[in-house]
Amino acid sequence: MAALTDSAPEMAGGAQPGPEPARVLEALELLLGPPADSDSAAEPGKERALCPQTLRRNAAALEERLSGAAGWAALRQLRTAVLSRAPALAAGVAGPEPGWAAACGLLALLLCLKERLAALAAAPAAPAAPGAPPPPGADTLSVGQERALRRALRAAVGLGLLPHLPPGLGPGPALGPPPGSRGARLFAAVAALVELARLPALGAPLLARHLRLLLCGLCALGHGPAALCQGVSDAERAQCREALGDILDRVYQPMAVQELLVLQGQPKQRCPGAAPGWLRRLCGHLLSERLLRPSGVQAVVRGVLEGTDGGAGAEAAALDWRKCDAVGKILAACPQQCLSLEDYYRQVCPQILDLLHVQDKVSARQFQRVATSTVLSMAREQPQLAERLLLQPLLAPLRRGSEATELALQDLTAGAVLVPEVELGSCVEDVLKVFVVGNDSSSLLLGSLQPVLGVVFSLYSFARQNVSYLRSPCQDILLWFLEKAEQEQALAVLGGLAGLSSHVPTLHPRCQLQVGSEGGAAIVVQETISDEDEALYQKISLEQCHVESLVELLSHCQKSGLAGDFFIHCLKELTQVAAEDEEAPNPAVEPGGSLLELEQEQARQGRKLLVLQLVAALCQGVSDTVFTDMEQVQQFLAAVLQRACAHPARGPGAAAEAQTLAMAMGLVAAVLGGAVQLKSSDFAVLKRLVPLLEELSRSYPEPLTQELASDLRIAILTHGACSPGSLGTAAHGLLGTQPGTAARSPAGRAPSPPAHRDSSGTEQSRGRAPGASAAPRAHSPAPGGLQELLESACDPQPPARAAALRHLASLVTQRDPEAARLQEKLLQVFLENVQHEDAFVYLSAIQGVALLSSEYPERILPVLLAQYERPAQGKEDTMAAVTRMKLGEVLMRVTRALGDMVFRHREPLIRAFLRGARDPDGALRASSLSNLGELCQHLGFQLGSIIHEVTCCVTAIARTDPEAEVRRAAVHVVVLLLRGLSEKVTEVLRDVLRDLYRLLKHVAAAERDAAAVLHAQLALEELDAAMRRVLFPPQTLEKKIVVLP
């Protein structure tokens, strides 16, 4: 019997040449010829079954052809040699059973074909003619020959292998061979087929269509019970086991996994045709071996999930999350033959992480779902191993840039890339897939993610300032953590992100984020800044950006109440900082203070400024809906009252503290006065304020505040039944309504304190009670009319002044006759308030001047331009520059309001901005250039010849100005100009387009400021898009119909 080892073809070097492959295929077709009486009845493309009589007749015809026909001698000799090496096949060819005889004859001819193709492939190929394509290989078969080969293989497997498989793998004993001959015949057929599979030309069609049956035969012979292998020696069984492993290693691994899964069947299947137990255990062992191979995880996943041909089927498979989760659980379970659980995890975990990076669009979603499910299953079953071998490598790029990582950064040169853009972006996307999409809020996942949240937050803040795709995934990661974490943990993390604590490691101080070329970011080593002012500016800018990013992040957490809880947390921090300031001495003032004490004092002052900045940003950003229930309102009021009890309003900040206290007490009065529908449970919450109100009524130095606190305590204890008159006055002062009118807060919530900055003018100066009369007067004109509003516009309290200015602006909008008559007086009042230091006041004044100028441009604009062009002199240079920048904002608002009518005032406006661009103050130069760019954007094609002056000014400043902010503004003028002209660029800028292009290329190549380079790139993109629209106009399919007269 032929062994399962390679046998060298003997005819390759013999005296006579071997038969051509076409002759062997002709013999195969002769042996499989159709019945003679049904040739015409056979349907095209459909094969007829071969009966025993047909097989005998075809075998006799082949023997007759081999023995006497001309040209068949070489095939006869080769066939004889093959049968001499395979006695079982030779005995079968001469045997009485037509089916087994035909199978042996087919296998013998296929072995002859294999030897001839191997000999032809080993022969040297003929050289190709010059210029001609290379000829096909000598062992290449034609299409018709391939078809005949597939038919022969199908018949050989169907007649030689399938009937001899044991029960559970084949058709059963009823259709099987005679007893006692199954094992020997099965081995003979399997040995021949394995020999054929070694040649690629024959192995590809054989393994592609008949791998499962071949595996069944090898499993039965190599690993089956001894009763199934009668007549097969132990050496032959060992050869079958070796051949099984060789075939499984050579075939496409997902296909091998699929076939083994089919052979294994359902684990609890007990139907008559089910696979036997030994085969199920063997397939499980073989599947585990496939899994432990290099890239075995991906092969197993592909084998399980690849059941569709793409399209809708693949989409349906991707949505079958149960199947993906089942595969994940299988991967998380350690196979029995693995030596240790840690070795299995060490081998499999890197492959699981690789599943997240599959680029195939059809199967990417499936692989990501499997990877996520596997990570979550491993984290639940083996948390320590999963954290060390899965989560830490997953988060490694983010940890590398964290301040908690000990890196030899001093050995790295400035600008060295610590985490490349591709690696960092891939890490963020992987974290999004595993944590957010997986949505498992276990303590292990939250704990492993918390140390890198600082770096993720830095990325989010960086992406907000630039155009980057990382903004959305970073925001989703942060919001997911804040939603899933406990309240204390979430507040601690928010405090760490804000810089109030060290719970969350931030980006390493020696590292910085850099814009990547693919829209991402990279972590690089920061360059040392020698200029202390520049370093301080960058530090303050970074802190401001982080605070703004945190406020925007909290704006998405208002429904959960986290924003309100953090706001209250910041208020408590503010109270604590104030207490520390009173208790701790100032080493800078006291003599003999040590350097350590001085550093501690600086850190304390920095923390105080940070808390104040956070409170201010939260008041401005999320204050309108920051409180979602009465519990949070009570906590806010308790924080304010505690600060007032512990530190009564004294010193330079007394006015602000008094206004805050008045606002808080007015809020309590509004809640009790009917602004919110209170329940009994709400009164139970408000009763927590009673001790604070009682202490305030005894210890606060202001008598009116004491009286109001006592009245509020009585109203809370009586559930609003006893409501003194001072409560109504305080409530109306907060809500800005006249006594007797209803004041309801929207959505049934208590009005949020910081959202009513214009109505918090409840002052204690001038002998008035908190919230007594200032706020009502700020919202509506007093009986004195316009004159009293003008007096209120000079009120020392900013809220009352701002409210009066806004009411004056509304009178201008309504074209009030008295306001029109006193427009010069109004202008004077507005201009005086423009110089006010309070932002709420000067913004209200700017709005009023802009409205007045848009209504009466002919009379007001010349005055504003004269003020704007007036040079600064003396000690008030800085204040004058700030005022001129505010006037520039006024002029830009007027420009927007005038619309197309701004053309009439084009020249004086441009002249004023060009003069401002030459001012010694850098901030004013940048502001003037920004205003100039917006004006040019509004003018568009109405610029005319003045474009030459604008171009010369912008070019000179962009090339020579010493300040980066001014150069940045000059380039931004070009961006706005191109954006405003759009398709009219080539017409309006025809004479200066080349100069602008050269300027932009110069800035992009030579400018050191990254923001200026970004502006230049944006301008070049605008110019490129405009030129493309001109040179390559969109093709429109039009049909013109001309009616002839």
Coordinates of C-alpha atoms in Angstrom, one line a residue, residues 237-734:
R237 CA -2.6 5.5 11.8
A238 CA 0.4 7.7 12.8
Q239 CA 0.8 8.7 9.2
C240 CA -2.9 9.7 9.1
R241 CA -2.4 11.9 12.2
E242 CA 0.6 13.6 10.6
A243 CA -1.3 14.1 7.4
L244 CA -4.2 15.6 9.3
G245 CA -2.0 18.2 10.9
D246 CA -0.3 19.0 7.7
I247 CA -3.5 19.6 5.8
L248 CA -5.0 21.7 8.5
D249 CA -1.8 23.8 8.5
R250 CA -1.8 24.3 4.7
V251 CA -5.4 25.2 4.0
Y252 CA -7.0 28.7 4.6
Q253 CA -7.4 28.8 8.3
P254 CA -10.9 30.2 8.5
M255 CA -12.1 27.5 6.2
A256 CA -10.4 24.8 8.4
V257 CA -12.2 26.3 11.4
Q258 CA -15.5 26.2 9.6
E259 CA -15.1 22.6 8.6
L260 CA -14.1 21.5 12.1
L261 CA -17.1 23.4 13.6
V262 CA -19.4 21.5 11.2
L263 CA -17.8 18.2 12.1
Q264 CA -18.1 19.0 15.8
G265 CA -21.8 19.7 15.5
Q266 CA -23.9 21.0 18.4
P267 CA -22.6 20.3 21.8
K268 CA -25.8 18.6 23.1
Q269 CA -27.0 17.1 19.8
R270 CA -28.3 13.6 20.3
C271 CA -30.1 12.8 17.0
P272 CA -29.3 9.6 15.1
G273 CA -26.9 11.3 12.6
A274 CA -25.0 13.2 15.3
A275 CA -21.2 13.2 15.5
P276 CA -19.8 10.7 17.9
G277 CA -18.3 11.9 21.2
W278 CA -14.7 11.1 20.2
L279 CA -15.0 13.2 17.1
R280 CA -16.5 16.2 19.0
R281 CA -13.6 16.0 21.5
L282 CA -11.1 15.8 18.7
C283 CA -12.6 18.7 16.8
G284 CA -12.5 20.8 20.0
H285 CA -8.8 19.9 20.5
L286 CA -8.0 20.8 16.9
L287 CA -9.9 24.1 17.1
S288 CA -7.9 25.0 20.2
E289 CA -4.7 24.3 18.2
R290 CA -6.0 26.6 15.5
L291 CA -6.6 29.2 18.1
L292 CA -3.1 29.0 19.6
R293 CA -1.4 29.4 16.3
P294 CA 0.0 32.8 15.2
S295 CA -3.0 34.9 14.0
G296 CA -5.2 32.1 15.2
V297 CA -7.7 34.3 16.9
Q298 CA -8.5 36.1 13.7
A299 CA -8.7 32.8 11.9
V300 CA -11.2 31.4 14.4
V301 CA -13.3 34.6 14.3
R302 CA -13.4 34.6 10.6
G303 CA -14.2 31.0 10.5
V304 CA -17.2 31.5 12.8
L305 CA -18.5 34.7 11.4
E306 CA -17.7 34.3 7.6
G307 CA -21.0 32.9 6.5
T308 CA -22.2 35.6 4.1
D309 CA -21.0 37.0 0.8
G310 CA -21.1 40.7 1.9
G311 CA -23.9 43.2 1.3
A312 CA -27.1 42.8 3.3
G313 CA -26.0 39.5 4.6
A314 CA -22.8 40.8 6.1
E315 CA -24.7 43.7 7.6
A316 CA -27.2 41.3 9.2
A317 CA -24.3 39.2 10.6
A318 CA -22.8 42.4 12.0
L319 CA -26.0 43.1 13.8
D320 CA -26.2 39.6 15.2
W321 CA -24.5 40.7 18.5
R322 CA -25.4 37.4 20.2
K323 CA -23.3 35.5 17.8
C324 CA -20.4 37.9 18.4
D325 CA -20.8 37.7 22.1
A326 CA -20.7 33.9 22.0
V327 CA -17.5 34.0 20.1
G328 CA -16.1 36.4 22.6
K329 CA -17.0 34.1 25.5
I330 CA -15.3 31.2 23.7
L331 CA -12.1 33.2 23.2
A332 CA -12.1 34.2 26.9
A333 CA -12.2 30.5 28.0
C334 CA -8.8 28.9 28.3
P335 CA -8.5 25.5 26.3
Q336 CA -7.8 22.4 28.3
Q337 CA -4.5 21.6 26.5
C338 CA -3.0 25.0 27.3
L339 CA -0.4 24.7 30.0
S340 CA -1.4 27.7 32.1
L341 CA -4.1 30.4 32.0
E342 CA -1.5 33.2 32.0
D343 CA 0.3 31.7 29.0
Y344 CA -2.9 31.5 27.1
Y345 CA -3.8 35.1 27.9
R346 CA -0.2 36.2 27.0
Q347 CA -0.6 34.5 23.6
V348 CA -4.1 35.5 22.8
C349 CA -4.5 39.1 24.2
P350 CA -2.3 40.8 21.6
Q351 CA -4.3 39.1 18.8
I352 CA -7.6 40.3 20.4
L353 CA -6.4 43.9 20.4
D354 CA -5.4 43.4 16.7
L355 CA -9.1 42.6 16.0
L356 CA -9.9 46.2 16.7
H357 CA -7.7 47.4 13.8
V358 CA -9.2 45.2 11.0
Q359 CA -9.5 47.4 7.9
D360 CA -12.0 45.3 6.0
K361 CA -15.1 47.4 5.9
V362 CA -17.4 44.4 5.5
S363 CA -16.2 42.5 8.6
A364 CA -14.7 45.3 10.7
R365 CA -17.8 45.8 12.8
Q366 CA -18.0 42.0 13.5
F367 CA -14.4 41.9 14.6
Q368 CA -14.7 45.0 16.8
R369 CA -17.8 43.5 18.4
V370 CA -16.0 40.2 19.1
A371 CA -13.0 42.0 20.5
T372 CA -15.1 44.2 22.7
S373 CA -17.1 41.2 24.0
T374 CA -13.9 39.2 24.6
V375 CA -12.2 42.0 26.6
L376 CA -15.3 42.5 28.7
S377 CA -15.6 38.7 29.3
M378 CA -11.9 38.5 30.3
A379 CA -12.3 41.5 32.6
R380 CA -15.2 39.8 34.4
E381 CA -13.6 36.3 34.7
Q382 CA -9.9 37.2 35.2
P383 CA -9.6 40.8 36.2
Q384 CA -6.0 40.8 37.1
L385 CA -4.7 39.2 34.0
A386 CA -7.1 41.2 31.8
E387 CA -5.8 44.5 33.3
R388 CA -2.2 43.5 32.9
L389 CA -2.3 41.9 29.5
L390 CA -5.3 43.7 27.8
L391 CA -6.2 47.0 29.4
Q392 CA -2.7 48.3 30.1
P393 CA -1.4 47.6 26.5
L394 CA -4.7 49.1 25.2
L395 CA -4.1 52.3 27.2
A396 CA -0.3 52.3 26.8
P397 CA -0.1 55.3 24.3
L398 CA -2.2 57.5 26.6
R399 CA -0.2 56.4 29.7
R400 CA 3.1 57.2 27.9
G401 CA 2.2 60.9 27.8
S402 CA 0.8 61.1 31.4
E403 CA 2.6 62.9 34.2
A404 CA 2.3 59.7 36.3
T405 CA 4.7 57.9 33.9
E406 CA 8.3 58.0 34.8
L407 CA 10.1 58.7 31.5
A408 CA 13.6 59.8 30.9
L409 CA 12.4 62.9 29.2
Q410 CA 15.6 64.7 30.0
D411 CA 17.3 62.4 27.6
L412 CA 14.9 63.2 24.8
T413 CA 15.5 66.2 22.5
A414 CA 12.9 68.9 22.2
G415 CA 10.4 68.1 19.5
A416 CA 10.9 64.4 19.7
V417 CA 7.7 62.4 19.0
L418 CA 6.7 60.5 22.1
V419 CA 3.4 59.1 20.8
P420 CA 2.9 59.2 17.0
E421 CA -0.3 60.5 15.5
V422 CA -1.4 57.2 14.1
E423 CA -0.8 55.3 17.4
L424 CA -2.5 58.0 19.5
G425 CA -5.6 58.2 17.2
S426 CA -5.8 54.4 17.1
C427 CA -5.6 54.2 20.9
V428 CA -8.5 56.7 21.3
E429 CA -10.7 54.8 18.9
D430 CA -9.9 51.5 20.6
V431 CA -10.9 53.0 24.0
L432 CA -14.1 54.3 22.4
K433 CA -14.9 50.8 21.0
V434 CA -14.1 48.8 24.2
F435 CA -15.3 51.2 26.9
V436 CA -18.1 53.3 25.3
V437 CA -19.5 50.9 22.8
G438 CA -19.1 47.9 25.1
N439 CA -20.8 49.9 27.8
D440 CA -19.8 47.8 30.8
S441 CA -19.4 50.0 33.9
S442 CA -17.5 47.5 36.0
S443 CA -15.1 48.9 38.6
L444 CA -12.1 47.4 36.8
L445 CA -12.9 49.3 33.5
L446 CA -13.6 52.5 35.3
G447 CA -10.5 52.2 37.5
S448 CA -8.2 51.4 34.5
L449 CA -9.6 54.3 32.5
Q450 CA -9.4 57.0 35.2
P451 CA -5.6 57.4 35.2
V452 CA -5.6 58.4 31.5
L453 CA -8.6 60.7 31.6
G454 CA -6.3 63.7 32.1
V455 CA -4.6 63.0 28.8
V456 CA -8.0 62.3 27.1
F457 CA -9.2 65.7 28.4
S458 CA -6.1 67.4 27.2
L459 CA -6.8 65.9 23.8
Y460 CA -10.4 67.0 23.9
S461 CA -9.4 70.6 24.8
F462 CA -6.7 70.6 22.1
A463 CA -9.2 69.3 19.5
R464 CA -11.6 72.1 20.4
Q465 CA -9.0 74.6 19.3
N466 CA -8.2 72.9 16.1
V467 CA -9.8 70.9 13.4
S468 CA -9.5 67.3 14.5
Y469 CA -11.6 64.2 14.4
L470 CA -10.5 63.3 18.0
R471 CA -12.9 65.8 19.5
S472 CA -16.0 63.6 19.3
P473 CA -14.5 60.3 20.5
C474 CA -12.7 62.1 23.4
Q475 CA -15.9 63.8 24.4
D476 CA -17.8 60.5 24.3
I477 CA -15.2 58.8 26.5
L478 CA -15.3 61.5 29.1
L479 CA -19.1 61.7 29.1
W480 CA -19.3 57.9 29.4
F481 CA -17.1 57.8 32.4
L482 CA -18.9 60.7 34.1
E483 CA -22.2 59.0 33.5
K484 CA -21.2 55.5 34.7
A485 CA -19.0 56.5 37.7
E486 CA -20.3 57.1 41.1
Q487 CA -21.1 60.7 42.1
E488 CA -18.1 61.0 44.4
Q489 CA -15.7 59.5 41.8
A490 CA -17.1 61.7 39.1
L491 CA -16.8 64.8 41.2
A492 CA -13.2 63.9 42.1
V493 CA -12.4 63.3 38.4
L494 CA -13.9 66.7 37.5
G495 CA -11.8 68.3 40.2
G496 CA -8.7 66.6 38.9
L497 CA -9.5 67.7 35.3
A498 CA -10.0 71.3 36.5
G499 CA -6.7 71.2 38.5
L500 CA -8.2 71.3 42.0
S501 CA -6.9 67.9 42.9
S502 CA -4.4 65.2 41.9
H503 CA -6.9 62.4 41.4
V504 CA -6.4 62.4 37.7
P505 CA -2.9 62.6 36.2
T506 CA -2.7 65.2 33.4
L507 CA -0.4 65.5 30.4
H508 CA 3.2 65.4 31.4
P509 CA 4.6 69.0 31.9
R510 CA 7.4 68.3 29.6
C511 CA 5.0 67.2 26.8
Q512 CA 2.7 69.0 24.5
L513 CA 0.2 68.1 21.8
Q514 CA 1.0 68.8 18.2
V515 CA -1.3 68.9 15.2
G516 CA -1.0 65.9 13.0
S517 CA -1.0 65.7 9.2
E518 CA -4.0 63.4 9.1
G519 CA -6.3 65.4 11.3
G520 CA -5.2 63.9 14.6
A521 CA -2.6 64.8 17.2
A522 CA 0.8 63.6 18.4
I523 CA 2.5 63.9 21.8
V524 CA 5.9 65.5 21.5
V525 CA 8.5 66.7 23.9
Q526 CA 8.0 70.4 24.6
E527 CA 10.6 73.0 23.7
T528 CA 12.0 75.0 26.6
I529 CA 10.7 78.5 26.6
S530 CA 13.3 81.0 27.8
D531 CA 11.0 84.0 27.8
E532 CA 9.1 84.0 31.2
D533 CA 6.3 86.2 29.9
E534 CA 5.7 83.9 27.0
A535 CA 5.7 80.9 29.2
L536 CA 3.3 82.5 31.6
Y537 CA 1.0 83.5 28.7
Q538 CA 1.0 80.0 27.4
K539 CA 0.2 78.6 30.8
I540 CA -2.7 81.0 31.4
S541 CA -4.1 80.3 27.9
L542 CA -3.9 76.6 28.5
E543 CA -5.7 76.9 31.8
Q544 CA -8.4 79.1 30.3
C545 CA -8.9 76.6 27.4
H546 CA -9.2 73.7 29.9
V547 CA -11.8 75.6 31.9
E548 CA -13.8 76.4 28.8
S549 CA -13.6 72.7 27.7
L550 CA -14.7 71.6 31.2
V551 CA -17.7 73.9 31.1
E552 CA -18.7 72.6 27.6
L553 CA -18.3 69.1 28.9
L554 CA -20.6 69.8 31.8
S555 CA -23.2 71.4 29.6
H556 CA -23.9 67.8 28.4
C557 CA -24.3 66.6 32.0
Q558 CA -27.0 68.9 33.1
K559 CA -29.8 66.3 32.9
S560 CA -28.0 63.9 35.3
G561 CA -27.4 66.7 37.8
L562 CA -23.6 66.4 37.7
A563 CA -23.1 69.9 36.5
G564 CA -25.1 71.3 39.5
D565 CA -23.2 69.0 41.9
F566 CA -19.9 70.2 40.6
F567 CA -21.0 73.8 40.8
I568 CA -21.9 73.3 44.5
H569 CA -18.5 71.6 45.0
C570 CA -16.7 74.6 43.5
L571 CA -18.7 76.9 45.8
K572 CA -17.7 74.8 48.8
E573 CA -14.1 75.0 47.6
L574 CA -14.4 78.7 47.4
T575 CA -15.6 78.9 51.0
Q576 CA -12.7 76.7 52.1
V577 CA -10.2 78.8 50.2
A578 CA -11.6 82.0 51.8
A579 CA -11.2 80.4 55.3
E580 CA -7.6 79.4 54.5
D581 CA -6.8 83.0 53.4
E582 CA -8.1 84.4 56.7
E583 CA -6.3 81.8 58.8
A584 CA -2.9 81.7 57.0
P585 CA -0.5 84.7 57.4
N586 CA 0.9 86.3 54.3
P587 CA 4.7 85.5 54.2
A588 CA 5.2 88.2 51.6
V589 CA 4.1 90.9 54.1
E590 CA 5.4 89.4 57.3
P591 CA 9.2 89.7 57.8
G592 CA 11.1 86.5 58.3
G593 CA 8.9 84.3 56.1
S594 CA 10.7 81.3 54.6
L595 CA 10.9 80.5 51.0
L596 CA 8.7 77.4 51.5
E597 CA 6.0 79.5 53.1
L598 CA 6.2 81.9 50.2
E599 CA 5.7 79.0 47.7
Q600 CA 2.8 77.6 49.7
E601 CA 1.2 81.0 49.7
Q602 CA 1.6 81.3 45.9
A603 CA 0.1 77.8 45.5
R604 CA -2.8 78.9 47.7
Q605 CA -3.4 82.0 45.7
G606 CA -3.2 80.1 42.5
R607 CA -5.8 77.7 43.7
K608 CA -8.0 80.5 44.8
L609 CA -7.8 82.1 41.3
L610 CA -8.6 78.8 39.7
V611 CA -11.7 78.3 41.9
L612 CA -12.9 81.8 41.1
Q613 CA -12.3 81.2 37.4
L614 CA -14.3 77.9 37.5
V615 CA -17.2 79.5 39.4
A616 CA -17.3 82.4 36.9
A617 CA -17.2 80.1 33.9
L618 CA -19.9 77.8 35.3
C619 CA -22.1 80.8 36.0
Q620 CA -21.7 82.0 32.5
G621 CA -21.8 78.7 30.7
V622 CA -24.3 76.3 32.3
S623 CA -26.0 78.4 35.0
D624 CA -29.4 78.7 33.3
T625 CA -30.2 75.0 33.9
V626 CA -27.5 73.9 36.3
F627 CA -29.9 72.9 39.1
T628 CA -32.3 70.1 38.3
D629 CA -34.0 69.5 41.6
M630 CA -34.7 71.2 45.0
E631 CA -31.9 69.2 46.6
Q632 CA -29.3 70.9 44.5
V633 CA -30.9 74.3 45.1
Q634 CA -30.7 73.7 48.8
Q635 CA -27.0 72.7 48.6
F636 CA -26.2 75.8 46.6
L637 CA -28.0 78.1 49.1
A638 CA -26.4 76.3 52.0
A639 CA -22.9 76.9 50.5
V640 CA -23.6 80.6 50.1
L641 CA -25.1 81.0 53.6
Q642 CA -22.3 79.1 55.2
R643 CA -19.8 81.4 53.6
A644 CA -21.8 84.4 54.8
C645 CA -22.0 83.1 58.4
A646 CA -18.3 82.2 58.5
H647 CA -17.0 85.3 56.7
P648 CA -19.3 88.3 56.8
A649 CA -18.9 90.9 54.1
R650 CA -15.9 93.0 54.9
G651 CA -12.9 94.5 53.1
P652 CA -12.6 95.2 49.4
G653 CA -14.9 92.3 48.3
A654 CA -17.7 93.3 50.6
A655 CA -20.0 94.6 47.8
A656 CA -19.7 91.3 45.8
E657 CA -20.3 89.2 48.9
A658 CA -23.3 91.3 49.8
Q659 CA -24.8 91.0 46.3
T660 CA -24.2 87.2 46.4
L661 CA -25.9 86.9 49.7
A662 CA -28.8 89.1 48.6
M663 CA -29.2 87.0 45.5
A664 CA -29.3 83.8 47.5
M665 CA -31.8 85.1 50.0
G666 CA -33.9 86.5 47.2
L667 CA -33.9 83.0 45.6
V668 CA -35.2 81.5 48.8
A669 CA -37.9 84.2 49.0
A670 CA -38.8 83.6 45.3
V671 CA -39.1 79.8 45.9
L672 CA -41.3 80.4 49.0
G673 CA -43.3 83.1 47.2
G674 CA -44.7 80.8 44.5
A675 CA -42.0 80.7 41.8
V676 CA -42.0 76.9 42.2
Q677 CA -44.8 74.6 43.1
L678 CA -43.4 73.2 46.4
K679 CA -44.3 69.8 47.8
S680 CA -44.0 68.6 51.4
S681 CA -40.8 66.8 50.5
D682 CA -39.3 70.1 49.2
F683 CA -40.1 71.8 52.6
A684 CA -38.2 69.0 54.3
V685 CA -35.2 69.8 52.2
L686 CA -35.5 73.6 52.8
K687 CA -35.6 73.0 56.5
R688 CA -31.9 72.2 56.4
L689 CA -31.4 75.9 55.8
V690 CA -33.1 76.9 59.1
P691 CA -29.9 76.6 61.3
L692 CA -27.9 78.7 58.9
L693 CA -30.7 81.4 58.6
E694 CA -30.9 81.5 62.4
E695 CA -27.2 82.0 62.8
L696 CA -27.3 84.6 60.1
S697 CA -30.1 86.5 61.9
R698 CA -27.9 86.7 65.0
S699 CA -24.4 87.2 63.7
Y700 CA -24.6 89.1 60.5
P701 CA -23.6 92.8 60.9
E702 CA -26.3 94.2 58.6
P703 CA -29.7 94.6 60.5
L704 CA -31.8 94.4 57.3
T705 CA -30.2 91.1 56.4
Q706 CA -30.8 89.8 59.9
E707 CA -34.4 90.7 59.6
L708 CA -34.8 89.0 56.2
A709 CA -33.0 85.9 57.4
S710 CA -35.4 85.7 60.4
D711 CA -38.4 86.1 58.1
L712 CA -37.2 83.4 55.8
R713 CA -36.7 81.0 58.7
I714 CA -40.3 81.6 59.9
A715 CA -41.7 81.1 56.4
I716 CA -39.8 77.8 56.0
L717 CA -40.9 76.5 59.4
T718 CA -44.6 77.4 58.7
H719 CA -44.5 76.0 55.1
G720 CA -45.2 79.4 53.7
A721 CA -48.3 80.1 55.9
C722 CA -46.6 83.0 57.6
S723 CA -44.9 85.2 54.9
P724 CA -43.8 88.6 56.0
G725 CA -43.7 91.5 53.5
S726 CA -40.0 91.6 53.2
L727 CA -40.1 88.2 51.4
G728 CA -42.2 89.6 48.6
T729 CA -39.9 92.5 48.2
A730 CA -36.8 90.3 48.0
A731 CA -38.5 87.9 45.6
H732 CA -39.6 90.6 43.3
G733 CA -36.1 92.1 43.4
L734 CA -34.6 88.8 42.2

